[in-house]
CSV table of C-alpha atoms in Angstrom, one decimal:
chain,number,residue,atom,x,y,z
A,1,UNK,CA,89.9,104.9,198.3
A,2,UNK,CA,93.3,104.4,196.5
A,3,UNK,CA,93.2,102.3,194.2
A,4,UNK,CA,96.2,101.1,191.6
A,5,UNK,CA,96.2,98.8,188.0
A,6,UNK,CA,99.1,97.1,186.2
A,7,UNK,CA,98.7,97.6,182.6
A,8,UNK,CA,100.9,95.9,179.8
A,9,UNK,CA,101.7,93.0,177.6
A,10,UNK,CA,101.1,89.4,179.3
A,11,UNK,CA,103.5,87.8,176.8
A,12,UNK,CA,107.3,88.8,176.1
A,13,UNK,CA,110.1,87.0,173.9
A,14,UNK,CA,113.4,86.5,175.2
A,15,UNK,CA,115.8,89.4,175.2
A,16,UNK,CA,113.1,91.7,174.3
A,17,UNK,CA,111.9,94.5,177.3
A,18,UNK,CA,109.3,94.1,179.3
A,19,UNK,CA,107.2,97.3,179.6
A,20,UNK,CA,104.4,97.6,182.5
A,21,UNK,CA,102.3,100.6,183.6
A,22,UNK,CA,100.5,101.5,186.9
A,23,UNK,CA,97.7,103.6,186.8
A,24,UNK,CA,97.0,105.4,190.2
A,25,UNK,CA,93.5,106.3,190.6
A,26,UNK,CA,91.8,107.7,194.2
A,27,UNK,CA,94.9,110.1,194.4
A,28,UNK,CA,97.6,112.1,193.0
A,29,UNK,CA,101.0,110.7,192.4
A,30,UNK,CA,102.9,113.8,192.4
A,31,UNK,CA,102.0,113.8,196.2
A,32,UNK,CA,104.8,114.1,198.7
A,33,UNK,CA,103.8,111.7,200.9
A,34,UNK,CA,104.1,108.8,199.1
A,35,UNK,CA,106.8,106.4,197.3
A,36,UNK,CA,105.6,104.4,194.4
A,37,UNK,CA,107.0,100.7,194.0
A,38,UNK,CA,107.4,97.5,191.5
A,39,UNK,CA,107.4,94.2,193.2
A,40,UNK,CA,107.1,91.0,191.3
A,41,UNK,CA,106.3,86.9,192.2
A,42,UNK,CA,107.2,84.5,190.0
A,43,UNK,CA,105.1,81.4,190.6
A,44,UNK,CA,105.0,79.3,194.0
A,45,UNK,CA,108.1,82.4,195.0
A,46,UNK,CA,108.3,84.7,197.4
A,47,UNK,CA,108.0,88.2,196.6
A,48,UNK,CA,110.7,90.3,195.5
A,49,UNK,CA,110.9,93.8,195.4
A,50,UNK,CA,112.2,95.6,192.3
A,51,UNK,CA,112.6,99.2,192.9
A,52,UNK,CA,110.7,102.5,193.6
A,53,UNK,CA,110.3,105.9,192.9
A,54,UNK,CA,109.4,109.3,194.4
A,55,UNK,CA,107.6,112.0,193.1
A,56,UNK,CA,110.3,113.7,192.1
A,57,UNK,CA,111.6,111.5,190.2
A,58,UNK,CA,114.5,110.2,192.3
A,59,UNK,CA,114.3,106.2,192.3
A,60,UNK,CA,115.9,103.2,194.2
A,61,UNK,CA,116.4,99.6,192.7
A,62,UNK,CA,117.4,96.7,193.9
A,63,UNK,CA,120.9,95.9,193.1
A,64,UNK,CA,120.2,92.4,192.1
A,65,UNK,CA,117.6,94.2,188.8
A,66,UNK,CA,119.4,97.3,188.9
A,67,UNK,CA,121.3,97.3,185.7
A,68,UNK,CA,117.9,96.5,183.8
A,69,UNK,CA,115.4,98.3,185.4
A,70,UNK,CA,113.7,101.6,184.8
A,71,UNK,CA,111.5,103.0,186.7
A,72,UNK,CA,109.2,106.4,185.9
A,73,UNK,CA,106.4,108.5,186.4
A,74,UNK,CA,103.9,110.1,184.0
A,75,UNK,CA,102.3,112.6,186.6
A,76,UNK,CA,100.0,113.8,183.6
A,77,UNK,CA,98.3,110.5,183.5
A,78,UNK,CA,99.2,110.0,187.2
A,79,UNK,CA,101.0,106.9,186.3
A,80,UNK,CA,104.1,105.0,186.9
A,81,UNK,CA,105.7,102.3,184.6
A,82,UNK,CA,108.1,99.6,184.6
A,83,UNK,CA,110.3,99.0,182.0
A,84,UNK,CA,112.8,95.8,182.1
A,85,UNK,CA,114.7,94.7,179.9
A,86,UNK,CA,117.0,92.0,178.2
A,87,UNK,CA,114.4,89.6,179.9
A,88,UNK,CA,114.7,85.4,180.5
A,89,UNK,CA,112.3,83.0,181.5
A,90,UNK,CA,113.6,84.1,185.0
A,91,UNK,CA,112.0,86.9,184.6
A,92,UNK,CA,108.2,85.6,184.3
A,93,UNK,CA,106.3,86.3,187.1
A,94,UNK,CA,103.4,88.6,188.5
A,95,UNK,CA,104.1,92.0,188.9
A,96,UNK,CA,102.7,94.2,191.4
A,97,UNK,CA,102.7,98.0,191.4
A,98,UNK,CA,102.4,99.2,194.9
A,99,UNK,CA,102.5,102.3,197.3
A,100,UNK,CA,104.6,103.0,200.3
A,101,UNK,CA,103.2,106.5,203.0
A,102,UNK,CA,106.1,108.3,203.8
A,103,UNK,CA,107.2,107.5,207.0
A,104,UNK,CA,105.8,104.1,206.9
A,105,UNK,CA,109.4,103.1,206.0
A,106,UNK,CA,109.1,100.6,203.5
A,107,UNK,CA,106.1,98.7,204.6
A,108,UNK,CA,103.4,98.8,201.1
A,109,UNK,CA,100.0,99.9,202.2
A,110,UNK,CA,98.7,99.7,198.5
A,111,UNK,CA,98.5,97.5,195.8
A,112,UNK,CA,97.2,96.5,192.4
A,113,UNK,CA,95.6,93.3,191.7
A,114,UNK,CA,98.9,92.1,190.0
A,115,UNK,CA,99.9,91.4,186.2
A,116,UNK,CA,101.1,88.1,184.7
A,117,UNK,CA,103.8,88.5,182.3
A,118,UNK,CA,105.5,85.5,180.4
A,119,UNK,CA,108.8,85.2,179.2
A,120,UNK,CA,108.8,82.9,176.0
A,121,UNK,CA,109.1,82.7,172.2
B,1,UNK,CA,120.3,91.3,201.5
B,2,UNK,CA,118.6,89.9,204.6
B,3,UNK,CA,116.5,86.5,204.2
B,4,UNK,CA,113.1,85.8,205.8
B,5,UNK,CA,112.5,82.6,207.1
B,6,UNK,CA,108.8,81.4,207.0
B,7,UNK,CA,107.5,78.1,208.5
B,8,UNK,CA,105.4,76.1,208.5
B,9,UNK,CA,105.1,76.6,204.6
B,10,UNK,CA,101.1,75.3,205.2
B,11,UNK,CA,99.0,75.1,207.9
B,12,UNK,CA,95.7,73.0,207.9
B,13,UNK,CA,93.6,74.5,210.4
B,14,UNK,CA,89.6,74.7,211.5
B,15,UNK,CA,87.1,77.9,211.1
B,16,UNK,CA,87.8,79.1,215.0
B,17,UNK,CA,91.3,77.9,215.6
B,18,UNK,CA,94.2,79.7,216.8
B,19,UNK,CA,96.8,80.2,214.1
B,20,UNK,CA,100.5,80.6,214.2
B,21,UNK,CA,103.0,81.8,211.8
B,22,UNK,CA,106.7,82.1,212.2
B,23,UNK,CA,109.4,84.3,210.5
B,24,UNK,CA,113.1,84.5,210.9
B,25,UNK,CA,115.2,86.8,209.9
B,26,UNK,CA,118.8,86.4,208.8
B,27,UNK,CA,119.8,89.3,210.9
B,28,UNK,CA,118.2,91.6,213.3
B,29,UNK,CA,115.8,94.1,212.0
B,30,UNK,CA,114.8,95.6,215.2
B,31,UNK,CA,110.9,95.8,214.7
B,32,UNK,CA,110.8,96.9,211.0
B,33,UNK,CA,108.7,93.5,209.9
B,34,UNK,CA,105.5,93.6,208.2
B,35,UNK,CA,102.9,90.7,207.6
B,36,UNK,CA,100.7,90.6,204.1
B,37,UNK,CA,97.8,88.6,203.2
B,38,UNK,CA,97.6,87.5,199.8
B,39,UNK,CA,94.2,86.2,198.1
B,40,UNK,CA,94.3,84.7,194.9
B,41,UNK,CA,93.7,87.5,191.6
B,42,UNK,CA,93.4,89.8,194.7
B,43,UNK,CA,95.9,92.7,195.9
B,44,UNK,CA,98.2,91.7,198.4
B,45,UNK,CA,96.9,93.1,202.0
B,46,UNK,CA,98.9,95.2,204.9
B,47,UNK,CA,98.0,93.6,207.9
B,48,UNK,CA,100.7,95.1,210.4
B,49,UNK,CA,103.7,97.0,210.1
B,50,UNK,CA,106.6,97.3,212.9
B,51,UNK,CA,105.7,93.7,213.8
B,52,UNK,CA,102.9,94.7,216.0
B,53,UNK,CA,101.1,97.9,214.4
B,54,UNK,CA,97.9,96.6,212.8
B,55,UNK,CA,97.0,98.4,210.1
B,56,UNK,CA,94.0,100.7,209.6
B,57,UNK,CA,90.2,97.9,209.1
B,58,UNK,CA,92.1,95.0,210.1
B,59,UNK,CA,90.5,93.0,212.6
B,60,UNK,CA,91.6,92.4,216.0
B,61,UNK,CA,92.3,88.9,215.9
B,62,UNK,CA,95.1,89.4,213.8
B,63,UNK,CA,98.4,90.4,215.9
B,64,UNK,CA,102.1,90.2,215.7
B,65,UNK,CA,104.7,90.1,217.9
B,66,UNK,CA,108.5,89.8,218.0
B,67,UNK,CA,112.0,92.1,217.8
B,68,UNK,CA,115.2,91.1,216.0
B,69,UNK,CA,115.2,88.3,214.0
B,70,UNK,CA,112.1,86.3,215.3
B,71,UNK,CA,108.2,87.3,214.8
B,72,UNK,CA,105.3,85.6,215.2
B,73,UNK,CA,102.1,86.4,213.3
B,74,UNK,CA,98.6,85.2,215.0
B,75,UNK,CA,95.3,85.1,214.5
B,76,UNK,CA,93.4,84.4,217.2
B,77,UNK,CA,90.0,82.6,216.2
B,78,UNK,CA,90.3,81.9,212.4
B,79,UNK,CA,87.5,83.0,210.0
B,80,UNK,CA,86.6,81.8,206.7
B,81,UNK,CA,88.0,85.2,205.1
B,82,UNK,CA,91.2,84.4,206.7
B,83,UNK,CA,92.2,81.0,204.3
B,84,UNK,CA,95.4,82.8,202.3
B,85,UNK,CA,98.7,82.8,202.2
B,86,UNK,CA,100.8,85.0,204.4
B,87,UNK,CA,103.7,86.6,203.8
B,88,UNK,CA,106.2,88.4,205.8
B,89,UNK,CA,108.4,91.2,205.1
B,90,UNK,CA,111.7,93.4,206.6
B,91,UNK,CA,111.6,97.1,206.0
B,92,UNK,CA,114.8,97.6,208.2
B,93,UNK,CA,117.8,97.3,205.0
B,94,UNK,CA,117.4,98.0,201.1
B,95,UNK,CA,116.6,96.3,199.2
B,96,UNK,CA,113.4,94.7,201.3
B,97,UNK,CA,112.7,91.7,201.3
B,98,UNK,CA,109.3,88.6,201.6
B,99,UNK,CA,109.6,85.4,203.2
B,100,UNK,CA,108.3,82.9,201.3
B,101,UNK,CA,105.0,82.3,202.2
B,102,UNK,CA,102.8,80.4,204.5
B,103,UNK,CA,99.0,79.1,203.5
B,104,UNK,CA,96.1,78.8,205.7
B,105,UNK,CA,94.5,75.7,204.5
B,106,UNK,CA,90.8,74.7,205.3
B,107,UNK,CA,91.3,71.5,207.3
């Protein structure tokens, strides 16, 4: 069974970047079949998806995060992260790492439990 | 980017009612909608993908219906697993995109 953790700071300052990790256990991330996403709630919000990559390394954001957002893999530690930066308040929210099957077309058929990271000083 | 349309935003409802969720689209999207179930402190759930695929050990009285810009998500005889928000999703345009969200309430 697949399972995936968010990992990271619960509190960041204004400005500063915001730095999250997935950890992918139950199977390999450097499998072609699967696409390997960030999506993020801030409180009584819908969801909003942040950006994805591939095991090759190719990624897609969404334009609205895109000039802030990195996305990238650690396949030794089968791992993803999230790095985003120049962060606001806006910006607090639970983030969700999550896994889309090739050929599922964007729908996520995996996901962590979800990480709470504040924006403040 | 396309916006989802949820209502109602809450629904108060009985162990063995019928439940109803709506979700609009701001443009067609063919069939590439996807309903989640979302638990408190627990991972967000797959239910069904392309609006009426139900997803691998989700029971049968969840189903989904719909094509273009309006879906429906029912569950048929509600259970008390079932009280969680739901969420619906487009998979048809980058970026993708979540409606906003409709709780199943105990009444």
């Amino acid at each position: 069974q697949v399972q995936l953790q968010e990992s990271g700071p619960g509190l960041v300052k204004p400005s500063q970047t915001l730095s999250l990790t997935c950890t992918v256990s139950g199977g390999s991330i450097s499998s072609n079949y699967y696409y390997w996403s960030w999506i993020r709630q801030p409180a009584g919000k819908g969801l909003e998806w942040i950006g994805r990559i591939y095991t090759s390394g190719s990624t897609t954001y969404n334009p609205s995060l895109k000039s802030r957002v990195t996305i990238s893999l650690d396949t030794s530690k089968n791992q993803f992260s999230l790095n985003l930066t120049s962060v606001t308040a806006a910006d607090t929210a639970v983030y969700y790492c999550a896994r889309e099957t090739v050929g599922y077309n964007l729908f996520f058929d995996y996901w962590g439990r979800g990480a709470l990271v504040t924006v403040s000083s | 980017d396309i916006q989802m349309t949820q209502s109602p935003s809450s629904v108060s409802a009985s162990v063995g009612d019928r439940v109803t969720i709506t979700c609009r689209a701001s443009q067609g999207i063919s069939s590439r909608l996807g309903w989640y179930q979302q638990k408190p402190g627990k991972a967000p759930k797959l239910l069904l993908y392309a609006a009426s695929s139900l997803q691998s050990g989700v029971p049968s009285r969840f189903s989904g219906s719909g094509y273009g810009t309006d879906f429906t998500l029912t569950i048929s005889s509600l259970q008390p697993e079932d009280f969680a928000t739901y969420s619906c999703q487009q998979a048809d345009t980058f970026p993708p995109t979540f409606g906003g969200g409709t709780k199943v309430e105990i009444k």
